[in-house]
PDB file of N, CA and C in Angstrom:
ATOM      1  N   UNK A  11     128.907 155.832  81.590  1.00 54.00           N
ATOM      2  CA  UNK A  11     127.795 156.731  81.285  1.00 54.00           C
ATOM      3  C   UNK A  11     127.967 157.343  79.904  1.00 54.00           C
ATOM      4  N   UNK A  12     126.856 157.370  78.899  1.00 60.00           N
ATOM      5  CA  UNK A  12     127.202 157.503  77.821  1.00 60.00           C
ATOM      6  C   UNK A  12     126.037 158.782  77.300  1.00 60.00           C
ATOM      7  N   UNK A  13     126.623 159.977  77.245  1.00 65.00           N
ATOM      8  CA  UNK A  13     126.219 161.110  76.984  1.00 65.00           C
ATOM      9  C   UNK A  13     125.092 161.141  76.277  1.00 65.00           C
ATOM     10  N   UNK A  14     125.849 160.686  74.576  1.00 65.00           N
ATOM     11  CA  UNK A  14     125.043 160.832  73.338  1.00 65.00           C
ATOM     12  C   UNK A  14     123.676 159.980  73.351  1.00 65.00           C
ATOM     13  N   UNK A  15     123.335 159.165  74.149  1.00 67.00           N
ATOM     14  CA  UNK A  15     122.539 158.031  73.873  1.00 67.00           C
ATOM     15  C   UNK A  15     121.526 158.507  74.770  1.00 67.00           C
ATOM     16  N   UNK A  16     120.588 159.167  74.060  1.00 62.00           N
ATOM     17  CA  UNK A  16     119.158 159.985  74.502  1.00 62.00           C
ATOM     18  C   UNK A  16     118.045 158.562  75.088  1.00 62.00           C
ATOM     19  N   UNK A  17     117.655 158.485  75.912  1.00 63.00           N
ATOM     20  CA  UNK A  17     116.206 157.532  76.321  1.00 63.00           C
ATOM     21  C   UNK A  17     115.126 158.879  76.259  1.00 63.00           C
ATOM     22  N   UNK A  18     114.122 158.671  75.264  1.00 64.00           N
ATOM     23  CA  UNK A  18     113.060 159.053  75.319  1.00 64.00           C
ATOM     24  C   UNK A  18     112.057 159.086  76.457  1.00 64.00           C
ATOM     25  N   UNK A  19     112.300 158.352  77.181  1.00 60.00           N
ATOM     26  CA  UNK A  19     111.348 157.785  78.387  1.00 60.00           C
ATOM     27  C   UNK A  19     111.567 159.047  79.490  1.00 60.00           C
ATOM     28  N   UNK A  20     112.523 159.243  79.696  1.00 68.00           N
ATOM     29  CA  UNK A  20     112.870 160.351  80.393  1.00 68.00           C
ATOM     30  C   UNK A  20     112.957 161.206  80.057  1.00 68.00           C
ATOM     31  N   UNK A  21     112.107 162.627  80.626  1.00 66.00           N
ATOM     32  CA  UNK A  21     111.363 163.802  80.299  1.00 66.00           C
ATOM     33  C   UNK A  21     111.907 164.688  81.774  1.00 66.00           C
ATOM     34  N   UNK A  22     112.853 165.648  81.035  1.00 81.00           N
ATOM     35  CA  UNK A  22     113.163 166.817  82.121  1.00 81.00           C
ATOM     36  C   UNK A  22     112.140 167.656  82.221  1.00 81.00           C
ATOM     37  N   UNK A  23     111.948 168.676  83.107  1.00 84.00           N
ATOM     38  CA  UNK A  23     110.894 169.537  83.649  1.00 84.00           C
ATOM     39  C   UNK A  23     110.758 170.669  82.614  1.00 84.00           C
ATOM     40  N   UNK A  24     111.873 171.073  81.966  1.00 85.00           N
ATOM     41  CA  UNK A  24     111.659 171.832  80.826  1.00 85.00           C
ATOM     42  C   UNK A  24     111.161 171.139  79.486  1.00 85.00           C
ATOM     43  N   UNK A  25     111.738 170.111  78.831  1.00 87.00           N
ATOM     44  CA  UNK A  25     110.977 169.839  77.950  1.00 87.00           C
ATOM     45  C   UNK A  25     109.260 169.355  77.899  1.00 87.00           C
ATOM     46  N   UNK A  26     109.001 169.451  79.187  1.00 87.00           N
ATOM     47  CA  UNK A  26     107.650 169.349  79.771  1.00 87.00           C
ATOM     48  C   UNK A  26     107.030 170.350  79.317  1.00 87.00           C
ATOM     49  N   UNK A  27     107.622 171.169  80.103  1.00 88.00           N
ATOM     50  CA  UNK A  27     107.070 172.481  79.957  1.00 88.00           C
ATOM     51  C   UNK A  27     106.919 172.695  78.680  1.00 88.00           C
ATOM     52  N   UNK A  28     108.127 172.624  77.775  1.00 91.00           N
ATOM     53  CA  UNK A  28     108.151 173.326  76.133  1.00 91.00           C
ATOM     54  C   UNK A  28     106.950 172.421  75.758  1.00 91.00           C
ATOM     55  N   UNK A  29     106.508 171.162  75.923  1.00 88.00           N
ATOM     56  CA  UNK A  29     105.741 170.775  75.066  1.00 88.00           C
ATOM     57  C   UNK A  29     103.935 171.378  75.327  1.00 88.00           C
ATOM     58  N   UNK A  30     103.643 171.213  76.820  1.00 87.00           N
ATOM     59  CA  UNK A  30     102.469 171.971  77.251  1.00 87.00           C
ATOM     60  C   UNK A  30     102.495 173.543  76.866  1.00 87.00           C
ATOM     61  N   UNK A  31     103.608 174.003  76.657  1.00 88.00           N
ATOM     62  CA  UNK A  31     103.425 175.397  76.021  1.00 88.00           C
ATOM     63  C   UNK A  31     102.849 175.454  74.249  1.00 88.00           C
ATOM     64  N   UNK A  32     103.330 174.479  73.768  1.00 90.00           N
ATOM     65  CA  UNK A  32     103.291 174.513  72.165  1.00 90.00           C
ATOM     66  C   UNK A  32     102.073 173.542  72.068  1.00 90.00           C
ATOM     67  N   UNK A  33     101.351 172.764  73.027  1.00 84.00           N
ATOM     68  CA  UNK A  33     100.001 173.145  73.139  1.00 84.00           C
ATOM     69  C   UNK A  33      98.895 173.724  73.477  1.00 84.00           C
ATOM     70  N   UNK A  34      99.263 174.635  74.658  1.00 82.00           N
ATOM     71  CA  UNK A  34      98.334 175.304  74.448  1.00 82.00           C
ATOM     72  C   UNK A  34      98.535 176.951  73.499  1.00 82.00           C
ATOM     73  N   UNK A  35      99.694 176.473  72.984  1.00 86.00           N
ATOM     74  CA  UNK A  35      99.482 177.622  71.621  1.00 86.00           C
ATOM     75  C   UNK A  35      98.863 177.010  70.557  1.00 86.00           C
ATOM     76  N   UNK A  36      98.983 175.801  70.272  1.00 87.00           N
ATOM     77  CA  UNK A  36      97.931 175.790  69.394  1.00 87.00           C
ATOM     78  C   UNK A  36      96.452 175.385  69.438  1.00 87.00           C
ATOM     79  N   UNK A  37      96.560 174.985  70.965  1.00 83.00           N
ATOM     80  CA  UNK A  37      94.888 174.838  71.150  1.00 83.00           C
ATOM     81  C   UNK A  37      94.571 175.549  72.957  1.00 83.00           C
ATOM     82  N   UNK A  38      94.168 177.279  72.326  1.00 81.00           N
ATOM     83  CA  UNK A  38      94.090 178.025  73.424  1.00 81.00           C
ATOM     84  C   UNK A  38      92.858 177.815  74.268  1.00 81.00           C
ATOM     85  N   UNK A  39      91.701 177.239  72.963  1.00 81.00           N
ATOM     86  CA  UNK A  39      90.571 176.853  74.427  1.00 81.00           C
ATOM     87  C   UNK A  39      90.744 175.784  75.282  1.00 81.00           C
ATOM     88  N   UNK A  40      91.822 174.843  74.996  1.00 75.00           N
ATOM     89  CA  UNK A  40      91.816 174.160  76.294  1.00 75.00           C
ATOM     90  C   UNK A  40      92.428 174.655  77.559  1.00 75.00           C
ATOM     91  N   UNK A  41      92.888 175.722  77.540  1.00 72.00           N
ATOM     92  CA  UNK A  41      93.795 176.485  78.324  1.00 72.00           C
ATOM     93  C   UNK A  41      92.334 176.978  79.361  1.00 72.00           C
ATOM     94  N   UNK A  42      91.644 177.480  78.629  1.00 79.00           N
ATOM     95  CA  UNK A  42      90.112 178.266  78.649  1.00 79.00           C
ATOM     96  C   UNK A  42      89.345 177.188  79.560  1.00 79.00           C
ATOM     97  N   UNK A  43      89.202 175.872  79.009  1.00 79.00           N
ATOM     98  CA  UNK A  43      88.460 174.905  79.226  1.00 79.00           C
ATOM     99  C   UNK A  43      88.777 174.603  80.799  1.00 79.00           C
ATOM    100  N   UNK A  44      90.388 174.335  80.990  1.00 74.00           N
ATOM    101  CA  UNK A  44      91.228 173.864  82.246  1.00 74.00           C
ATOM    102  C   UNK A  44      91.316 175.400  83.522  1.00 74.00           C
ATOM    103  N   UNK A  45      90.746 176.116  82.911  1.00 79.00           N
ATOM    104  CA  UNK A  45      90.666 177.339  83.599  1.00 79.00           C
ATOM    105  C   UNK A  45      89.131 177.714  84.821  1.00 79.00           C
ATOM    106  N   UNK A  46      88.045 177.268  83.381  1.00 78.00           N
ATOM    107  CA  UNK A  46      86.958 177.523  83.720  1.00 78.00           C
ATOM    108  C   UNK A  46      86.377 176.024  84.581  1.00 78.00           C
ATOM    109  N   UNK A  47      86.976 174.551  84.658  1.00 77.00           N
ATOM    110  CA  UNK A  47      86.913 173.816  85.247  1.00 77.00           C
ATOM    111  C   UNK A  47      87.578 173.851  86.885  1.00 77.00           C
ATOM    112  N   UNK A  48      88.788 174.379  86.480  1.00 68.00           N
ATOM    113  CA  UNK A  48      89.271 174.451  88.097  1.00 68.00           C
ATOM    114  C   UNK A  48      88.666 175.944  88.744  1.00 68.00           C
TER     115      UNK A  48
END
């Protein structure tokens, strides 16, 4: 098993998260949009 050797393909629950956060900071009406739809 080799530590250093990152696969992109695989996505932990936090970097999930970090990335849906740093979009909807920069695009807050979809936040708005996904709000007023559900």
């Amino acid at each position: 098993m080799r530590r250093h050797s990152m696969q992109p393909i695989e996505i932990n629950g936090l970097t999930l998260v970090f990335l849906i956060t740093i979009l909807i900071c920069m695009n807050p009406h979809l936040l708005v949009k996904s709000v007023w739809l559900s």
